[in-house]
Short mmCIF file of C-alpha atoms in Angstrom, two decimals:
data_model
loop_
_atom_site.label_atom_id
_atom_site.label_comp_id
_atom_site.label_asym_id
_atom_site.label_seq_id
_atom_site.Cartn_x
_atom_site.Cartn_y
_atom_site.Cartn_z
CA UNK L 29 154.84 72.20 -70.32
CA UNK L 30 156.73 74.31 -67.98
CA UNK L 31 155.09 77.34 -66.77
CA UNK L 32 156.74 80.74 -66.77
CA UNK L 33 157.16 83.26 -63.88
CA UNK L 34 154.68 85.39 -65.06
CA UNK L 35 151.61 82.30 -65.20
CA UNK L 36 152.85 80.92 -61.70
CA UNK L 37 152.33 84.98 -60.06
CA UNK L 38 148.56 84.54 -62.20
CA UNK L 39 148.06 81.26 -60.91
CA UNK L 40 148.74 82.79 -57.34
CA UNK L 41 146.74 85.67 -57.68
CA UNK L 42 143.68 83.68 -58.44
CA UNK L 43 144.10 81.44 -55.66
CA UNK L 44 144.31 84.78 -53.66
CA UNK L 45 141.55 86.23 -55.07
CA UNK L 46 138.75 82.96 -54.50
CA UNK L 47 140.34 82.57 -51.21
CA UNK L 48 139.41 86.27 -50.77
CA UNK L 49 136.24 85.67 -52.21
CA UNK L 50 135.23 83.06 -49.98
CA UNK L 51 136.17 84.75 -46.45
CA UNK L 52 134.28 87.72 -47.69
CA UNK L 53 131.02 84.83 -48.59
CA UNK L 54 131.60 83.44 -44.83
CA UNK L 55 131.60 86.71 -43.08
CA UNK L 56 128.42 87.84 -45.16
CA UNK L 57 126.83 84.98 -44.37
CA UNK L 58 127.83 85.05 -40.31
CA UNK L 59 126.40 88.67 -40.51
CA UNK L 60 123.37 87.46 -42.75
CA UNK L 61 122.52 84.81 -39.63
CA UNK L 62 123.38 87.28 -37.62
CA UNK L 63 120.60 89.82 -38.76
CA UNK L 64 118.57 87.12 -38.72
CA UNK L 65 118.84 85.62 -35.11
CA UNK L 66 118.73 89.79 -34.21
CA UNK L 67 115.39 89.93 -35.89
CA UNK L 68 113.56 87.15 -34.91
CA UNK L 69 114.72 88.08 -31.10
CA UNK L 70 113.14 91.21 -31.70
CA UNK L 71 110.49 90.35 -32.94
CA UNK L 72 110.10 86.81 -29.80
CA UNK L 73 110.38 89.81 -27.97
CA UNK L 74 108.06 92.22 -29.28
CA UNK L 75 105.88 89.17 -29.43
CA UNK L 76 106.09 88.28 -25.41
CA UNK L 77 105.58 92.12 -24.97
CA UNK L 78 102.18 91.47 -26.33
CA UNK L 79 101.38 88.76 -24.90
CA UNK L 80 101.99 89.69 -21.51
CA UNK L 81 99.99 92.63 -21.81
CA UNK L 82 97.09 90.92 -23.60
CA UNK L 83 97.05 88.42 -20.19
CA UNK L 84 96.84 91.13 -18.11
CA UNK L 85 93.85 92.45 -19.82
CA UNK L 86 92.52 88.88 -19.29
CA UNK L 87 92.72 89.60 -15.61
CA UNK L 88 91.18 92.56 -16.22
CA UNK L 89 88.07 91.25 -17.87
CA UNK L 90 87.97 88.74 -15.39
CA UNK L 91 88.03 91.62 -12.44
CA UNK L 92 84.94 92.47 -14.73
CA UNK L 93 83.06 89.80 -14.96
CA UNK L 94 83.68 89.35 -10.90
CA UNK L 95 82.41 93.28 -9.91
CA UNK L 96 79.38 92.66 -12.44
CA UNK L 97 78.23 89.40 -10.96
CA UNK L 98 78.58 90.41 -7.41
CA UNK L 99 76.93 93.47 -8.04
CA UNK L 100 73.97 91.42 -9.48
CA UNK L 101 74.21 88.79 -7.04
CA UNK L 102 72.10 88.87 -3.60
CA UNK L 103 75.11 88.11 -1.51
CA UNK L 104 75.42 84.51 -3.07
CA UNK L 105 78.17 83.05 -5.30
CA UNK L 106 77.36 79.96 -7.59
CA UNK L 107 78.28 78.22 -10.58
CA UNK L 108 75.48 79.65 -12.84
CA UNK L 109 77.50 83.52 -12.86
CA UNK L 110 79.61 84.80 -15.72
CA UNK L 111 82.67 83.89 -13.83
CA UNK L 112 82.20 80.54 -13.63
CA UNK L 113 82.26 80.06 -17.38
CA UNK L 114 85.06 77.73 -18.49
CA UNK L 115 88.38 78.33 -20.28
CA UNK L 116 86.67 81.37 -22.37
CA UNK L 117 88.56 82.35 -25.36
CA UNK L 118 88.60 85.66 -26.91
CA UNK L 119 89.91 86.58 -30.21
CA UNK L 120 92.34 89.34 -30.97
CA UNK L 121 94.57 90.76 -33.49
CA UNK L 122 97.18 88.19 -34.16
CA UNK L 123 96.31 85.70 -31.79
CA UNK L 124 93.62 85.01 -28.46
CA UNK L 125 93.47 85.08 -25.15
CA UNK L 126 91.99 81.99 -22.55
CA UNK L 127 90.87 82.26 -19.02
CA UNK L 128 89.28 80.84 -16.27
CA UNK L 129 88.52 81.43 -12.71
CA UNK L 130 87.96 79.34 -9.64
CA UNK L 131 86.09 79.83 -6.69
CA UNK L 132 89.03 79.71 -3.82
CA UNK L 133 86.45 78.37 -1.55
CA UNK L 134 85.74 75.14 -3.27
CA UNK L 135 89.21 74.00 -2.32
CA UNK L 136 90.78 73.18 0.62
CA UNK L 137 92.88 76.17 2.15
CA UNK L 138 96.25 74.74 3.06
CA UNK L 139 97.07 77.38 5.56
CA UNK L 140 94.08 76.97 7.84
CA UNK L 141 96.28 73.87 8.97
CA UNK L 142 98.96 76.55 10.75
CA UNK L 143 96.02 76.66 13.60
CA UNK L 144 96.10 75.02 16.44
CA UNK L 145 94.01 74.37 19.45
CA UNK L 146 90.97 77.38 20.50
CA UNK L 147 90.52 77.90 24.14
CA UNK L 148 87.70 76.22 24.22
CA UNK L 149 88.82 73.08 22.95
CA UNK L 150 92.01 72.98 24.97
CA UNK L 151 89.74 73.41 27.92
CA UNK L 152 87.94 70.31 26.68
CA UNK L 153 90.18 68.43 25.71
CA UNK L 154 93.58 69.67 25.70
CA UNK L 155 95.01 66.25 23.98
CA UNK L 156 92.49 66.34 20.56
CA UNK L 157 93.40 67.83 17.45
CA UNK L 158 92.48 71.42 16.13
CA UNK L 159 89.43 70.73 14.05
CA UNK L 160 91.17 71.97 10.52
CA UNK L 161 93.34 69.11 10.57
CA UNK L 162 90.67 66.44 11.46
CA UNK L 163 88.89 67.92 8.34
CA UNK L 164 91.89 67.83 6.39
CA UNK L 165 93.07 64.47 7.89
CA UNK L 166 88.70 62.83 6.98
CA UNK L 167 89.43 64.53 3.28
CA UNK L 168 92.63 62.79 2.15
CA UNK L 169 91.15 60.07 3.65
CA UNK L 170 88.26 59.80 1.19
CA UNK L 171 90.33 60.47 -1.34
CA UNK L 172 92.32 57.32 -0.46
CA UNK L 173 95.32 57.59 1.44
CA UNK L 174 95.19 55.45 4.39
CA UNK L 175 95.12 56.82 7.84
CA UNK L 176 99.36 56.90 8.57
CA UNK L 177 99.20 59.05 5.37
CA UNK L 178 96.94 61.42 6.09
CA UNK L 179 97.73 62.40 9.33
CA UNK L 180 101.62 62.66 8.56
CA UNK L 181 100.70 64.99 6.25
CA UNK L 182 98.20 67.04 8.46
CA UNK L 183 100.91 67.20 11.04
CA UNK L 184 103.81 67.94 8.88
CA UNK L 185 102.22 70.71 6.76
CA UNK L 186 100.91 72.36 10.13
CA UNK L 187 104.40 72.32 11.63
CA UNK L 188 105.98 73.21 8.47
CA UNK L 189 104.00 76.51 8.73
CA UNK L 190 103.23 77.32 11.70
CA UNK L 191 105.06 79.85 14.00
CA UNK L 192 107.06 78.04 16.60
CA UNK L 193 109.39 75.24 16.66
CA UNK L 194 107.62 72.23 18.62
CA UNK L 195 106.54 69.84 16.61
CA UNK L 196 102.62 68.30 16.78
CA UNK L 197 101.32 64.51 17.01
CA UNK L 198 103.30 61.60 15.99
CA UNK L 199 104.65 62.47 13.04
CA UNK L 200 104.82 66.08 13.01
CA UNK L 201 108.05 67.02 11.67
CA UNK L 202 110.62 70.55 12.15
CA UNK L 203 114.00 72.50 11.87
CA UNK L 204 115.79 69.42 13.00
CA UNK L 205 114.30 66.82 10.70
CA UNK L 206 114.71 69.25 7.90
CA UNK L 207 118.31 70.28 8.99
CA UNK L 208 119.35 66.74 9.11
CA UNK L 209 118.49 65.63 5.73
CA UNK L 210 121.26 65.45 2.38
CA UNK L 211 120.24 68.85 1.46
CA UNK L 212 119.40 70.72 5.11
CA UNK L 213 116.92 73.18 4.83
CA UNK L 214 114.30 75.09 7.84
CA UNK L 215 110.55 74.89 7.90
CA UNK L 216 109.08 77.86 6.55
CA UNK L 217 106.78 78.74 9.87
CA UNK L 218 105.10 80.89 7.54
CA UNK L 219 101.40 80.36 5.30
CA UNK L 220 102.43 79.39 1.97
CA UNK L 221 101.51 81.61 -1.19
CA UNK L 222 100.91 79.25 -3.61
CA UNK L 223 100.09 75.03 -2.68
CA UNK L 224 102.88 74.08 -4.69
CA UNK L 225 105.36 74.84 -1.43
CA UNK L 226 103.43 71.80 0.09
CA UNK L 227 106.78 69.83 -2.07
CA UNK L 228 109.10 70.94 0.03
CA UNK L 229 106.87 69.47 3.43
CA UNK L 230 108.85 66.24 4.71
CA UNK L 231 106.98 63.31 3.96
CA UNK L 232 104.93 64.62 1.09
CA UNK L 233 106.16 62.88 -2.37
CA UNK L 234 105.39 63.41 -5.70
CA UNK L 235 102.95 60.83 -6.32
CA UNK L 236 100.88 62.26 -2.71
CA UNK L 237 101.11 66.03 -3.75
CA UNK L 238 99.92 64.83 -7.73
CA UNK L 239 96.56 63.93 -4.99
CA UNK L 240 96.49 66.50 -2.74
CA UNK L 241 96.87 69.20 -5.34
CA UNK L 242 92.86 68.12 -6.91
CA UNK L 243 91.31 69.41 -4.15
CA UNK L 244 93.93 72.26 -2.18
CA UNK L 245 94.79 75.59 -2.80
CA UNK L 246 96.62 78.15 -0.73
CA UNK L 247 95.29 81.47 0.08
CA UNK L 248 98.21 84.64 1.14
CA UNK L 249 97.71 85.95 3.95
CA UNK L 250 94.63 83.91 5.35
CA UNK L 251 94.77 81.27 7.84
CA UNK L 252 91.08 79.98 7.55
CA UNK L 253 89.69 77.03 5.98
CA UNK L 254 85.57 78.04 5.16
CA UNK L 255 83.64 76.36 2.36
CA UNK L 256 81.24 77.92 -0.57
CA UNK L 257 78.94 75.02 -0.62
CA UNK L 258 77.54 77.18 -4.20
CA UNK L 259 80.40 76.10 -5.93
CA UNK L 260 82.04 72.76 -4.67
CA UNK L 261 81.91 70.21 -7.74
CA UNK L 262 81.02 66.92 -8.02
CA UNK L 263 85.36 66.26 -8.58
CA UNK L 264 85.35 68.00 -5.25
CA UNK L 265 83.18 65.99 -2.77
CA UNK L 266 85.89 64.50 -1.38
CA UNK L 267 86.25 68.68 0.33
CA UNK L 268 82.56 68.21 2.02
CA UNK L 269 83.16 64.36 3.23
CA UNK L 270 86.54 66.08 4.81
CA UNK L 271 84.66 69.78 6.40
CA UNK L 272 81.86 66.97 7.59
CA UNK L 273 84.06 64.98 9.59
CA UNK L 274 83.08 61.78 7.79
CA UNK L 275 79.46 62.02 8.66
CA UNK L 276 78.43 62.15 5.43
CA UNK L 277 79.80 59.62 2.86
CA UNK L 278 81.07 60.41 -0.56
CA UNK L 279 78.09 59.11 -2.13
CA UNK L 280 75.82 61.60 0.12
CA UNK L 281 77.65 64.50 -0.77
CA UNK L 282 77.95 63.85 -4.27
CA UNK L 283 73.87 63.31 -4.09
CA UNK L 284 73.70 66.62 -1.91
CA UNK L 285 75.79 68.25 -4.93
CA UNK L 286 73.72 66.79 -7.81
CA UNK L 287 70.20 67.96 -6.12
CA UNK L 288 71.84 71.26 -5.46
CA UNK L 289 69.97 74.44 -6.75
CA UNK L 290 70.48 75.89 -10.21
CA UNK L 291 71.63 78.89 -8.67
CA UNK L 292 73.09 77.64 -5.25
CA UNK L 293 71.48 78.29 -2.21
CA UNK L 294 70.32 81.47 -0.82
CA UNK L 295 71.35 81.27 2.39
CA UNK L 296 73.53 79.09 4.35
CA UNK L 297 70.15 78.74 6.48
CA UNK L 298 68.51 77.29 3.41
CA UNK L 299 71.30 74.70 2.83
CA UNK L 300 71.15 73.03 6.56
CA UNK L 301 67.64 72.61 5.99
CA UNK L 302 67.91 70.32 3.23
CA UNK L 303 67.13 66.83 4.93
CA UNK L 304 70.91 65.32 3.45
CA UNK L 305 72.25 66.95 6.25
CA UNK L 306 69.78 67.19 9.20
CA UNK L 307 71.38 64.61 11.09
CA UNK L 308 74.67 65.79 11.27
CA UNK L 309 76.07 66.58 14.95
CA UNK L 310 78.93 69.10 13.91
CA UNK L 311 79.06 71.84 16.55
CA UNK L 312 78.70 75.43 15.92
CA UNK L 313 82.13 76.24 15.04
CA UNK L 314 82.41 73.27 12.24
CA UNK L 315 79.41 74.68 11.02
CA UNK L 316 80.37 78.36 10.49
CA UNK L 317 82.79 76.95 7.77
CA UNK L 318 79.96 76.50 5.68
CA UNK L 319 78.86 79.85 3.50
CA UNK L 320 77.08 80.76 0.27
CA UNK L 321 79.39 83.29 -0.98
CA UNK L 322 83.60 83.90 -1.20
CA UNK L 323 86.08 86.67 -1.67
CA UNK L 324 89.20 84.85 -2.77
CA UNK L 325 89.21 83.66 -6.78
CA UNK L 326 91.77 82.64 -8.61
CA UNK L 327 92.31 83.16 -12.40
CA UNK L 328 94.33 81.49 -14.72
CA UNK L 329 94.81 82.71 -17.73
CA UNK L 330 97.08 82.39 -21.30
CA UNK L 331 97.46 84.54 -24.37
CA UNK L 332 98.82 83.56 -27.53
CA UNK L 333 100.31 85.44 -30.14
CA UNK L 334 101.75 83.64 -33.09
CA UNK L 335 103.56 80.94 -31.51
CA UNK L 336 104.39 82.66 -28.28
CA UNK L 337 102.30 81.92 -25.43
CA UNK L 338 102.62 83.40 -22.01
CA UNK L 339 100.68 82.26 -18.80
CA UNK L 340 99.82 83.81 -16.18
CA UNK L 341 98.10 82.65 -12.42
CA UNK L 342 96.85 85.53 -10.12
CA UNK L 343 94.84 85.06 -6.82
CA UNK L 344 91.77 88.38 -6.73
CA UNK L 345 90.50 89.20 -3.68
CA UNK L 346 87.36 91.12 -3.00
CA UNK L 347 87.53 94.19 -1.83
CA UNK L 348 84.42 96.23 -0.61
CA UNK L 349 80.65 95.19 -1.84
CA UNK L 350 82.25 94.31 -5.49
CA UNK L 351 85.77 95.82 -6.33
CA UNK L 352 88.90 93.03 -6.94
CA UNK L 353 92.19 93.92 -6.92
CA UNK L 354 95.22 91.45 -7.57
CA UNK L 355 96.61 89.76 -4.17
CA UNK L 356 99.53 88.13 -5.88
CA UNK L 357 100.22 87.00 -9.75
CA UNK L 358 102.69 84.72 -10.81
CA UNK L 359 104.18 84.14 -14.69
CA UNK L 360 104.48 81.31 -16.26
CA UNK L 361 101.28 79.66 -13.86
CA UNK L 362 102.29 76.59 -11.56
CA UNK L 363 101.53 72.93 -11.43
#
């Protein structure tokens, strides 16, 4: 049948009309996902809001829980106090919070390595290494690196931060090595803020820092290396084998650990009297690395609402008889 003007121009105008019809579908549906994606970024973000501010309240409570237990303390700091407790979790509206603190003086100080020789030692013996980096250098031995290992990396990290440009030992490394490798960079000669920096230390791979990282930390701003024999763990003895020179074996120290008070020792007088440790020979100065107490802690914390999670990492430092306040914080936390 042959169609007529008049049903071709209807024919037409329906065509026109469902092609109408379905641009008008796609561009309500492009606006539909639209509103949608809008929404649900406003609400991820309303969500991280919250989150962050519920982790910073977790620092809070752990400021807390620090100024009440040093305030109830005798000048000691062990594992039986509140802030010791692990990964608490608190419930709250919509989700919970988790944190945990850490005694920075159960872990090797990284930056105590930027020392080098006192006066006294260069006067007797001018040729020896600074005693940080023979403690340092006895630790990652224990923990099994050989000996090459161990003192490349007690050189390197000390010439990596410390101030000038000559390098130390052996295998000490500076702005030349680093300036001559693929991607040239400068030693820092600076203390590192967080012992993740150790990375970018010549000589230090992966698999080594995956070791190192167990049992160092790295405090801003301080260049000493002292122990809280309160608080070292049992994961940890591989610290006191290291800040004893090798005197002691691991098996010693983890026996020292295990017999250890409830509640720590209450003075560092009380802890060189145990017989474990009578015979050791360190001098003076090794021994005033050993304390009962500590003003660095750091706190890692995490709060969760719905399915966003933030994180959080912040080094307190004591300030006074019992205040904290916040030396640095980082987001996200660090490996």
């Amino acid at each position: 049948m042959i169609k007529t003007p008049q049903q071709r121009q209807r024919g037409i105008a329906l065509l026109t009309v469902l092609l109408v019809l379905a641009v008008m579908t796609t561009i309500a549906a492009s606006f539909s996902e639209r509103s949608r994606m809008a929404i649900r970024r406003s609400v991820n973000h309303s969500q991280y809001l919250q989150a962050s501010w519920l982790a910073l309240s977790a620092e809070e409570l752990a400021k807390r829980a620090l100024k009440q237990d040093m305030e109830d303390a005798d000048g000691t700091v062990h594992l039986q106090q509140y802030w010791a407790t692990n990964e608490v979790i608190y419930p709250v509206e919509g989700g919970q919070i988790i944190g945990s603190v850490e005694d920075m003086r159960s872990c090797f100080n990284i930056n105590a390595l930027s020392q080098g020789l006192t006066d006294t030692e260069k006067q007797t013996n001018p040729n020896q290494k600074p005693l940080v980096q023979k403690q340092f250098q006895a630790m990652l031995e224990d923990m099994g690196l050989d000996l090459y290992l161990a003192e490349m990396a007690a050189e390197r990290i000390h010439d990596y931060i410390d101030s000038d440009d000559r390098t130390s030992g052996s295998y000490g490394a500076e702005d030349g090595d680093y300036e001559a490798r693929e991607v040239p960079y400068r030693a820092a000669n600076q203390l590192m803020w967080h012992h993740s920096e150790m990375r970018a230390v010549l000589g230090i791979s992966q698999p080594m820092y995956e070791v190192l990282k167990k049992s160092v930390c790295a405090i801003p701003g301080d260049d000493t290396q002292v122990v809280n024999v309160n608080t070292v763990e049992a994961e940890r003895a591989s610290l006191l084998v290291g800040m004893f020179e090798g005197e002691l074996s691991r098996g010693e120290v983890e026996d020292l650990i295990a017999n250890r008070p409830l509640e720590g020792w209450e003075s560092i007088e009380d802890f060189w009297s145990e017989s474990a440790v009578q015979n050791v020979t360190l001098n003076d100065t090794a021994k005033s690395a050993f304390v009962v107490d500590s003003s660095y802690f750091r706190f890692k914390g995490a709060a969760k609402v719905d399915n966003t999670v933030f994180r959080l990492e912040s080094i307190l430092q004591r300030s006074g008889s019992s205040q904290f306040v916040t030396l640095t914080r980082q987001y996200g936390g660090q490996q």
